Amino acid sequence: MPLALTAVVLICLGLLLGTTWTIQALQARLRRQAEERRSLNEEWAALRIAHEKQNRCPRCGIPWAECYWYSAPTIVDDPFDDD
């Protein structure tokens, strides 16, 4: 009986040490990813603000309504609709 109890305690200690080691090993990577995510969010916010302030694409100079076909209404002449 004491041998089984010792085995269980050693397994639990191994799991605990393994978990803490994994957290320590990944902590720097997770911090770096969080910083990159914050940086990207700031850049996207700046792009949204720039987009709202001007009516033209800064890269090509075309008005936004012409750049995105889904943002401007399209007039369609339907010759079959003769009511």
Short mmCIF file of C-alpha atoms in Angstrom, two decimals:
data_model
loop_
_atom_site.label_atom_id
_atom_site.label_comp_id
_atom_site.label_asym_id
_atom_site.label_seq_id
_atom_site.Cartn_x
_atom_site.Cartn_y
_atom_site.Cartn_z
CA MET A 1 0.00 0.00 0.00
CA PRO A 2 2.74 2.56 0.80
CA LEU A 3 4.33 1.88 -2.60
CA ALA A 4 1.10 2.80 -4.45
CA LEU A 5 0.71 5.95 -2.37
CA THR A 6 4.31 6.94 -3.09
CA ALA A 7 3.73 6.38 -6.81
CA VAL A 8 0.61 8.58 -6.77
CA VAL A 9 2.42 11.35 -4.89
CA LEU A 10 5.34 11.23 -7.34
CA ILE A 11 2.99 11.36 -10.31
CA CYS A 12 1.16 14.35 -8.81
CA LEU A 13 4.46 16.12 -8.15
CA GLY A 14 5.59 15.42 -11.70
CA LEU A 15 2.37 16.85 -13.10
CA LEU A 16 2.68 19.93 -10.91
CA LEU A 17 6.30 20.53 -11.88
CA GLY A 18 5.56 19.89 -15.54
CA THR A 19 2.69 22.36 -15.53
CA THR A 20 4.67 25.11 -13.83
CA TRP A 21 7.62 24.54 -16.18
CA THR A 22 5.36 24.75 -19.23
CA ILE A 23 3.79 27.99 -18.00
CA GLN A 24 7.23 29.50 -17.36
CA ALA A 25 8.49 28.37 -20.77
CA LEU A 26 5.50 29.83 -22.65
CA GLN A 27 5.18 33.05 -20.68
CA ALA A 28 7.66 35.06 -22.78
CA ARG A 29 6.03 33.90 -26.00
CA LEU A 30 2.55 34.78 -24.76
CA ARG A 31 3.72 38.24 -23.67
CA ARG A 32 5.27 38.84 -27.10
CA GLN A 33 2.07 37.75 -28.84
CA ALA A 34 -0.01 40.04 -26.62
CA GLU A 35 2.26 42.97 -27.46
CA GLU A 36 2.00 42.21 -31.19
CA ARG A 37 -1.79 41.99 -30.88
CA ARG A 38 -1.92 45.38 -29.12
CA SER A 39 0.32 46.90 -31.79
CA LEU A 40 -1.84 45.53 -34.60
CA ASN A 41 -4.99 46.80 -32.90
CA GLU A 42 -3.48 50.28 -32.68
CA GLU A 43 -2.49 50.19 -36.37
CA TRP A 44 -5.98 49.06 -37.42
CA ALA A 45 -7.53 51.81 -35.32
CA ALA A 46 -5.29 54.38 -37.04
CA LEU A 47 -6.32 53.04 -40.44
CA ARG A 48 -10.01 53.23 -39.53
CA ILE A 49 -9.60 56.83 -38.36
CA ALA A 50 -7.75 57.76 -41.56
CA HIS A 51 -10.44 56.04 -43.61
CA GLU A 52 -13.18 58.02 -41.86
CA LYS A 53 -11.38 61.35 -42.35
CA GLN A 54 -10.83 61.12 -46.09
CA ASN A 55 -13.02 60.07 -48.97
CA ARG A 56 -10.22 58.65 -51.11
CA CYS A 57 -7.99 55.63 -50.85
CA PRO A 58 -4.53 56.83 -49.72
CA ARG A 59 -2.80 54.25 -51.90
CA CYS A 60 -4.53 54.68 -55.27
CA GLY A 61 -6.54 57.92 -54.86
CA ILE A 62 -9.82 56.39 -56.04
CA PRO A 63 -12.92 57.51 -54.10
CA TRP A 64 -14.01 54.93 -51.52
CA ALA A 65 -17.41 54.47 -53.15
CA GLU A 66 -15.67 53.32 -56.35
CA CYS A 67 -13.15 51.11 -54.55
CA TYR A 68 -15.77 49.00 -52.86
CA TRP A 69 -18.58 47.97 -55.16
CA TYR A 70 -20.71 46.86 -52.24
CA SER A 71 -20.67 50.28 -50.54
CA ALA A 72 -22.29 52.24 -53.39
CA PRO A 73 -25.73 51.61 -54.87
CA THR A 74 -25.73 50.30 -58.42
CA ILE A 75 -28.31 51.45 -60.96
CA VAL A 76 -29.43 48.66 -63.23
CA ASP A 77 -31.39 49.21 -66.44
CA ASP A 78 -33.54 46.17 -66.98
CA PRO A 79 -34.95 46.12 -70.53
CA PHE A 80 -37.32 43.28 -69.63
CA ASP A 81 -39.16 45.35 -67.02
CA ASP A 82 -41.62 47.29 -69.20
CA ASP A 83 -44.56 47.91 -66.89
#
